Amino acid sequence: ITGKTLAGKKEELDDSSKEVEKYLSVLKGEIIPPDQMAEVLKNVLVKEHGLHLTSFRIYPKQTLVAGTTNKNGNKSLLYEQDFMISFTGDYFSTLSYLQHLEQLPWRFFWNDISYGVSTYPQASVTIKLHTLGQE
């Protein structure tokens, strides 16, 4: 490999690295630090009066962007953490819970919500959300 080719590859990698860092800085307020993810999930599962949790599922993390190597020699990764919550309850209890989720200090991205009345006034609700995290 010639010196020119190596210099070109290095420049390409540097440009790529700058692009990743720019992307991560834009999302800084959206990202949940790894040491807080357990606390986030705990707050999502807080008991609301009138609701009965029927299912909670955490999906495997999906890497969105592999960042640059930091000073410790580790690569910083941006990942998406998907999870699904299913519960039963009445309309007003469900509304209260959704407001609770919106008021948490962390940002959630809503993928899907289904609400179906099984036996009035009880409904079955499934919410699919995801967060962004960084390692």
Coordinates of C-alpha atoms in Angstrom, one line a residue, residues 30-115:
E30 CA -31.9 12.0 24.0
I31 CA -29.4 9.4 25.2
I32 CA -29.7 7.6 28.4
P33 CA -26.4 6.8 30.1
P34 CA -25.8 3.0 30.7
D35 CA -25.7 3.4 34.5
Q36 CA -29.2 4.9 34.5
M37 CA -31.0 2.4 32.2
A38 CA -32.0 0.2 35.1
E39 CA -33.5 3.2 36.9
V40 CA -35.4 4.2 33.7
L41 CA -37.0 0.7 33.4
K42 CA -37.8 0.8 37.1
N43 CA -39.7 4.1 36.7
V44 CA -41.5 2.7 33.6
L45 CA -42.8 -0.2 35.7
V46 CA -43.9 1.9 38.7
K47 CA -47.3 0.6 39.9
E48 CA -50.2 2.7 38.8
H49 CA -53.5 2.2 40.7
G50 CA -56.1 0.5 38.5
L51 CA -53.6 -1.2 36.2
H52 CA -52.5 -4.8 36.1
L53 CA -49.2 -5.6 34.4
T54 CA -49.6 -8.7 32.1
S55 CA -46.4 -8.6 30.2
F56 CA -43.0 -6.8 30.0
R57 CA -40.4 -7.6 27.5
I58 CA -37.0 -6.1 26.8
Y59 CA -35.6 -6.8 23.3
P60 CA -31.9 -7.2 22.5
K61 CA -30.1 -3.9 22.0
Q62 CA -29.5 -2.8 18.4
T63 CA -26.4 -0.9 17.6
L64 CA -27.2 2.2 15.6
V65 CA -23.8 3.9 15.4
A66 CA -20.3 2.6 16.3
G67 CA -18.4 5.7 17.4
T68 CA -14.7 6.4 17.8
T69 CA -12.4 5.0 20.4
N70 CA -12.3 7.0 23.5
K71 CA -9.3 7.7 25.8
N72 CA -9.8 4.4 27.6
G73 CA -9.5 2.5 24.4
N74 CA -13.2 1.6 24.2
K75 CA -15.5 2.3 21.3
S76 CA -18.5 4.5 22.1
L77 CA -21.7 2.9 20.8
L78 CA -25.1 4.4 20.2
Y79 CA -27.8 1.8 20.6
E80 CA -31.5 1.5 20.6
Q81 CA -33.2 -0.4 23.5
D82 CA -36.7 -1.6 22.6
F83 CA -39.3 -2.8 25.1
M84 CA -42.9 -3.7 25.3
I85 CA -45.4 -3.3 28.2
S86 CA -48.8 -4.9 28.3
F87 CA -51.4 -4.3 30.9
T88 CA -55.1 -4.2 31.6
G89 CA -57.0 -1.3 33.2
D90 CA -59.6 1.3 32.6
Y91 CA -59.3 4.3 30.4
F92 CA -58.5 6.9 33.1
S93 CA -55.8 4.7 34.8
T94 CA -54.3 4.1 31.4
L95 CA -54.3 7.8 30.6
S96 CA -52.7 8.5 34.0
Y97 CA -49.9 6.0 33.3
L98 CA -49.2 7.4 29.8
Q99 CA -48.9 10.9 31.4
H100 CA -46.5 9.4 34.0
L101 CA -44.3 8.1 31.2
E102 CA -44.3 11.4 29.4
Q103 CA -43.3 13.2 32.6
L104 CA -40.3 11.1 33.3
P105 CA -37.0 12.9 32.8
W106 CA -35.9 10.5 30.1
R107 CA -36.9 10.6 26.5
F108 CA -38.9 7.7 25.1
F109 CA -39.7 7.2 21.4
W110 CA -43.1 5.7 20.9
N111 CA -43.2 2.9 18.3
D112 CA -46.8 1.6 18.8
I113 CA -49.7 1.6 21.2
S114 CA -52.8 -0.6 21.0
Y115 CA -55.9 -0.1 23.2

